[in-house]
XYZ file of C-alpha atoms in Angstrom:
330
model
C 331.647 141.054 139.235
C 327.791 141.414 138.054
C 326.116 143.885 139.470
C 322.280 142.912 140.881
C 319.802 145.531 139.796
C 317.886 144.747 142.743
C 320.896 146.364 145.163
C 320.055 149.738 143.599
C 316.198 150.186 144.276
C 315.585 152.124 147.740
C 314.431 149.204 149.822
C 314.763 149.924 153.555
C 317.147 147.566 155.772
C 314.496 146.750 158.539
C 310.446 146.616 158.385
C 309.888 150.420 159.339
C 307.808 150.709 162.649
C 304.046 151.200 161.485
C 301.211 152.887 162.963
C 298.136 150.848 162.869
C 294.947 152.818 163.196
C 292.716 151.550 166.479
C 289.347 152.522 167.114
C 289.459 155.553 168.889
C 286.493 157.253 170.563
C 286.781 159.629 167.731
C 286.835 157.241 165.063
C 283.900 155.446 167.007
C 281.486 158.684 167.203
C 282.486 159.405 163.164
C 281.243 156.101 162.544
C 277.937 156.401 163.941
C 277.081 159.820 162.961
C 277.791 157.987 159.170
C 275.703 155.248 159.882
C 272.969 157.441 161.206
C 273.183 159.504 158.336
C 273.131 156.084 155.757
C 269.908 154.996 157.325
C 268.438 158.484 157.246
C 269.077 158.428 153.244
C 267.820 155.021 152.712
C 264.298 155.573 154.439
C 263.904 159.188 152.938
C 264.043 156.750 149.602
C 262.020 154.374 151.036
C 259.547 156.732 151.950
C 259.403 159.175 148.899
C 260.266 162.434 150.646
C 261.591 165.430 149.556
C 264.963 163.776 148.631
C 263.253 161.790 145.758
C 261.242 165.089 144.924
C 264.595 166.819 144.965
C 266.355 163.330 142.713
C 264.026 164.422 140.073
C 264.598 168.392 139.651
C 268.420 167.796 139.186
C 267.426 164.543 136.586
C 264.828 167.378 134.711
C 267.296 169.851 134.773
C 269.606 167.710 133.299
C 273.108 169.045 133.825
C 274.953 167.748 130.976
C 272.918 170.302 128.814
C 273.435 173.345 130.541
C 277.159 172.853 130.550
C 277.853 170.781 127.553
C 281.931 171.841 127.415
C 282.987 169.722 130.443
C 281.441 166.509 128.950
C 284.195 165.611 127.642
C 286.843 166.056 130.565
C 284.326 164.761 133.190
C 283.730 161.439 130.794
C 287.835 160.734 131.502
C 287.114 162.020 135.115
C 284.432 159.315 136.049
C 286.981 156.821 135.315
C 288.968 157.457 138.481
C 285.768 156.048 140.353
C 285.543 152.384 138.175
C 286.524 149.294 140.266
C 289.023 147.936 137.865
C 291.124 151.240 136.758
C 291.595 152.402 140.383
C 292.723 149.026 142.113
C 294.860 148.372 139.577
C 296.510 151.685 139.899
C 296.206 151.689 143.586
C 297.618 147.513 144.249
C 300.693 148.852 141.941
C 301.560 151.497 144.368
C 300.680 149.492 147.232
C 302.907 146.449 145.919
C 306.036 149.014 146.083
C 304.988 149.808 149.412
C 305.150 146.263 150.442
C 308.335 145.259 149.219
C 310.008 148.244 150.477
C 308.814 147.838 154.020
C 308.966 143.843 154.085
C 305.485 143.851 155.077
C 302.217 142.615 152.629
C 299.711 144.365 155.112
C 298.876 147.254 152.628
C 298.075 144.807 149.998
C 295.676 143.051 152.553
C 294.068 145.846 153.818
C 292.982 147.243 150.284
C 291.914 143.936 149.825
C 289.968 143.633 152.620
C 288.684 147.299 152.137
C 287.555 146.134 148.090
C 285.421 142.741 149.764
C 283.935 144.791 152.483
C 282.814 147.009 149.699
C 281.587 144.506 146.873
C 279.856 142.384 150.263
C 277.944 145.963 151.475
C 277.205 147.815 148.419
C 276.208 144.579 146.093
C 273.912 143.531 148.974
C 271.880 146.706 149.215
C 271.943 147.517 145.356
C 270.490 143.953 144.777
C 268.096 144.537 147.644
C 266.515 147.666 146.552
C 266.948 147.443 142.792
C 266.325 151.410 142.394
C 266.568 152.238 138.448
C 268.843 154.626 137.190
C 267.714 158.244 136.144
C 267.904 156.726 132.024
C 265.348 154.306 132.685
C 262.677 155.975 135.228
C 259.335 155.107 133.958
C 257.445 157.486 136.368
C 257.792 160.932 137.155
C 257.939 161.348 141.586
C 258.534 157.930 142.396
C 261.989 156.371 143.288
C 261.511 153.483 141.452
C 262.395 151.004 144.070
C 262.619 147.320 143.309
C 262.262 147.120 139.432
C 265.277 145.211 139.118
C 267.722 147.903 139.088
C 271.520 148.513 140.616
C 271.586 152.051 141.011
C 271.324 152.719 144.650
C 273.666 153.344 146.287
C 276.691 154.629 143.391
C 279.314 152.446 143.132
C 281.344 154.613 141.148
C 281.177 157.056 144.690
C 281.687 154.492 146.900
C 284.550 152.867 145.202
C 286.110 156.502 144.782
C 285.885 156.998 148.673
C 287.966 153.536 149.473
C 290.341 152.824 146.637
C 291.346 156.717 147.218
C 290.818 156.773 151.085
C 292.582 153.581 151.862
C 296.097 155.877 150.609
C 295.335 157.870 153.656
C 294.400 154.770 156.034
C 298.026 153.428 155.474
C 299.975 156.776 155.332
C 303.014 156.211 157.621
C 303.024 160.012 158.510
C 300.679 162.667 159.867
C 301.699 165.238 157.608
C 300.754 162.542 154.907
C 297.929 161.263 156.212
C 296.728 164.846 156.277
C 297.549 165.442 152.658
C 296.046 162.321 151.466
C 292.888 162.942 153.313
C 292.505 165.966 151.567
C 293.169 164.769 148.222
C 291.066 161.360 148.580
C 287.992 162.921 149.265
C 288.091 166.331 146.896
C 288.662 163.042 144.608
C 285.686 161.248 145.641
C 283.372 164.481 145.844
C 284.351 164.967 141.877
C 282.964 161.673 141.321
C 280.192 161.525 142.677
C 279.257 165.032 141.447
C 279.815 163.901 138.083
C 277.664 160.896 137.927
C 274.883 163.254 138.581
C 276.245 165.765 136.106
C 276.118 162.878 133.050
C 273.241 161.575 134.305
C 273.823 157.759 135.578
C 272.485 158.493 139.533
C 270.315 160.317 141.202
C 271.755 162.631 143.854
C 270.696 160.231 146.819
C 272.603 157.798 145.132
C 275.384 159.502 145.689
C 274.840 161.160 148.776
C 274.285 156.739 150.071
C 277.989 156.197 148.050
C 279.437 158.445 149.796
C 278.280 157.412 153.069
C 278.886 153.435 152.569
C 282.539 154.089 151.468
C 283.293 156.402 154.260
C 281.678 153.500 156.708
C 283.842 151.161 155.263
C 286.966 153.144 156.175
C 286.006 153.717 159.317
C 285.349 150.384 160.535
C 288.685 149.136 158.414
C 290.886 149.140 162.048
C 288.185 146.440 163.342
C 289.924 144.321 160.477
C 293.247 144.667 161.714
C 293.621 141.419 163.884
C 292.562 139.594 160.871
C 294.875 140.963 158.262
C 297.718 140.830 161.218
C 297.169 137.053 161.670
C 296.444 136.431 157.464
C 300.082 138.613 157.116
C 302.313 135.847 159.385
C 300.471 132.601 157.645
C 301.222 134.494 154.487
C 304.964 135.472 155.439
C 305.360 132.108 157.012
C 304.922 130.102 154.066
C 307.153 132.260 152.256
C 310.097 131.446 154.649
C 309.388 127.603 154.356
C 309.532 128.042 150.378
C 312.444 129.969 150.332
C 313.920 127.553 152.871
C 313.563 124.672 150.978
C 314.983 126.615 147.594
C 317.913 126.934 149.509
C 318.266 123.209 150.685
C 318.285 122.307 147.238
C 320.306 124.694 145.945
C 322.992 123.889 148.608
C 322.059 119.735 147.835
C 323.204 120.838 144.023
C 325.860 122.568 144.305
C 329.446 120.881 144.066
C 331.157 120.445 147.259
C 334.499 122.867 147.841
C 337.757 121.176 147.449
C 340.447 122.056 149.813
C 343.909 123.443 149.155
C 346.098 120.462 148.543
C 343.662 117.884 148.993
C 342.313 114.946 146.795
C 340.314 116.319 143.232
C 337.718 114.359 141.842
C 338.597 111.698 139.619
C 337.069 112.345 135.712
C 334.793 109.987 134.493
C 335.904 108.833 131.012
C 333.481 108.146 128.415
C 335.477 104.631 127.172
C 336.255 105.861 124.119
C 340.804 106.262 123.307
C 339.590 109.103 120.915
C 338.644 110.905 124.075
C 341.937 110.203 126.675
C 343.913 113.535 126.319
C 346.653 111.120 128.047
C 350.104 110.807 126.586
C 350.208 106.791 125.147
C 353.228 104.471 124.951
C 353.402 102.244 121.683
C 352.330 99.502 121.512
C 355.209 96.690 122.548
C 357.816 99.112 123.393
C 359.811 98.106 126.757
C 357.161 95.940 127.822
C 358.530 92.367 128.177
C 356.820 88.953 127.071
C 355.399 90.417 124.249
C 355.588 88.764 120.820
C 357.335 91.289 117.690
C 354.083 92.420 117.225
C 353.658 93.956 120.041
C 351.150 92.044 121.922
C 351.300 88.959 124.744
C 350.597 85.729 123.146
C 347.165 85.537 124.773
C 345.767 88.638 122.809
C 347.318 87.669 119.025
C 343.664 86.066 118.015
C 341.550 89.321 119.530
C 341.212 92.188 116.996
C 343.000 95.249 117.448
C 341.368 98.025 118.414
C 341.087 101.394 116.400
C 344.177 103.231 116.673
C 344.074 106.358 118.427
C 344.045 109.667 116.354
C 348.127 109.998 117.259
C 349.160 106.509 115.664
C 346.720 107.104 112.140
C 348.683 108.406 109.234
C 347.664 111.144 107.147
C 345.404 111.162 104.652
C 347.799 112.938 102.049
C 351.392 112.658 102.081
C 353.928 115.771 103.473
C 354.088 118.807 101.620
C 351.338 121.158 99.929
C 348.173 120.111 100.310
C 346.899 122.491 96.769
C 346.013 120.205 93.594
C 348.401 120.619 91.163
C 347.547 123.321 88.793
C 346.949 122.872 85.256
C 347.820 124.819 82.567
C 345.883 127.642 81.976
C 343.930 127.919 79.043
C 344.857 130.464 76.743
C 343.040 131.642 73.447
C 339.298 130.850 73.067
């Protein structure tokens, strides 16, 4: 009996009940002290305060030369922030997830999470076009709209909500807990780093921060959406695995009961291929002529004999050549 590998993963019998997060007054007062505090960052921009004044002393004091021995680490650190890296890592996990539990909702909501983010971010990056701390052209200003993508970091914001949407779906308190914690010591190492090598100015960061922690927040407003995009998704996959079946079944031979009729072969016309004993020809068969055959068939030509009724090639007896006399001398 083959064994299927499948049988031995851990895949749970029955969807597992899941908490979906709701919009709790909490979760509603979180998410507008965030947006109050995005706002307040993009008009101190706007407006060249002190936070641009205080952009340029970290740029001037250029971090990556006072501490030149974590370059290298922090380089392979940054990396955990990148769009493509992280959801690749992250769908992987979530994929698991999914076919353990029977459910593709994590897969949807980081999804959903990633186009919130690309929508939000993109939008205001285009729409202020800040240049980066590399290409400033004037010492004090923020160097707002000169066709730049700088503000706010995606690198931050991506950290917060490929690493935050772990503890969005965490089945457990103790979990969600955990991955809270680790998600955002995560994203603060990010975004400190982009200001360490020297890609964003601090507000950038500060504005990542803040957009990817929005986006988290209002994720539960989503969760009608992904519920109703789950069934359409789950539905279609019953339909296609019914009609693999129906086919399958349509295929298959039918069962043959005990004692009952078998199917007939189908022979191919040919007397080489009839594995059925023969009589000879004429024998105890009256009205046939010496020959063996009734009068009417003595002008048809006979057919090939079958391989039983051909004689051998070579007589009886050993088959070897006879051998010659060997050769002596030279």
């Amino acid at each position: 009996m083959r064994t299927n590998i499948f049988a031995r993963l851990d895949r749970e019998p029955e969807p597992p009940k899941i908490e979906i997060p709701r919009m709790s007054r909490t979760r509603k007062a979180l998410l507008g002290g965030t947006l109050a505090f995005y706002l307040a960052i993009v008009i101190a921009v706007l407006a060249d305060s002190w936070l641009v004044t205080l952009d340029w002393k970290v740029m001037l004091f250029r971090p990556y030369q006072q501490w030149p021995g974590l370059h290298a680490f922090l380089d392979y650190f940054v990396v955990l922030g990148q769009r493509g890296p992280t959801a690749v890592m992250i769908a992987a996990w979530l994929g698991w997830r999914s076919w353990r539990q029977h459910t593709v909702r994590p897969l949807l909501a980081l999804g959903t999470a990633l186009l919130l983010l690309n929508i939000t971010v993109g939008a205001v990056k285009i729409g202020l076009g800040r240049l980066g701390p590399h290409y400033a052209t004037q010492i004090g200003s923020a160097e707002l709209f000169a066709g730049g993508d700088i503000f706010p970091s995606g690198h931050t914001a991506n950290a917060v909500v490929t690493w935050g949407i772990l503890a969005y779906l965490a089945s457990t308190p103790r979990a969600r807990r955990y991955l809270s914690i680790t998600s955002s010591m995560v994203a603060l190492g990010v975004g400190a780093t982009t200001v360490y090598l020297g890609t964003h100015w601090l507000s950038d960061v500060l504005l990542g921060w803040a957009a990817g922690l929005l986006i988290l927040l209002a994720l539960p407003w989503c969760e009608p959406m992904i519920g109703r995009m789950e069934r359409a998704i789950l539905a279609v996959r019953d339909s296609v695995l019914d009609r693999l079946r129906a086919r399958r079944r349509l295929a298959a031979p039918a069962p043959v009961a005990a004692g009952g009729p078998r199917p007939v072969p189908v022979r191919s016309g040919h007397p080489e291929d009839d594995d059925a004993p023969r009589e000879p020809i004429g024998a105890g068969h009256p009205g046939r002529t010496a020959a063996g055959r009734p009068p009417s068939q003595l002008t048809q030509p006979r057919p090939h004999a079958i391989r039983s009724e051909r004689t051998p090639i070579t007589p009886a007896g050993s088959r070897r050549p006879p051998r010659s006399r060997p050769v002596t001398g030279g």
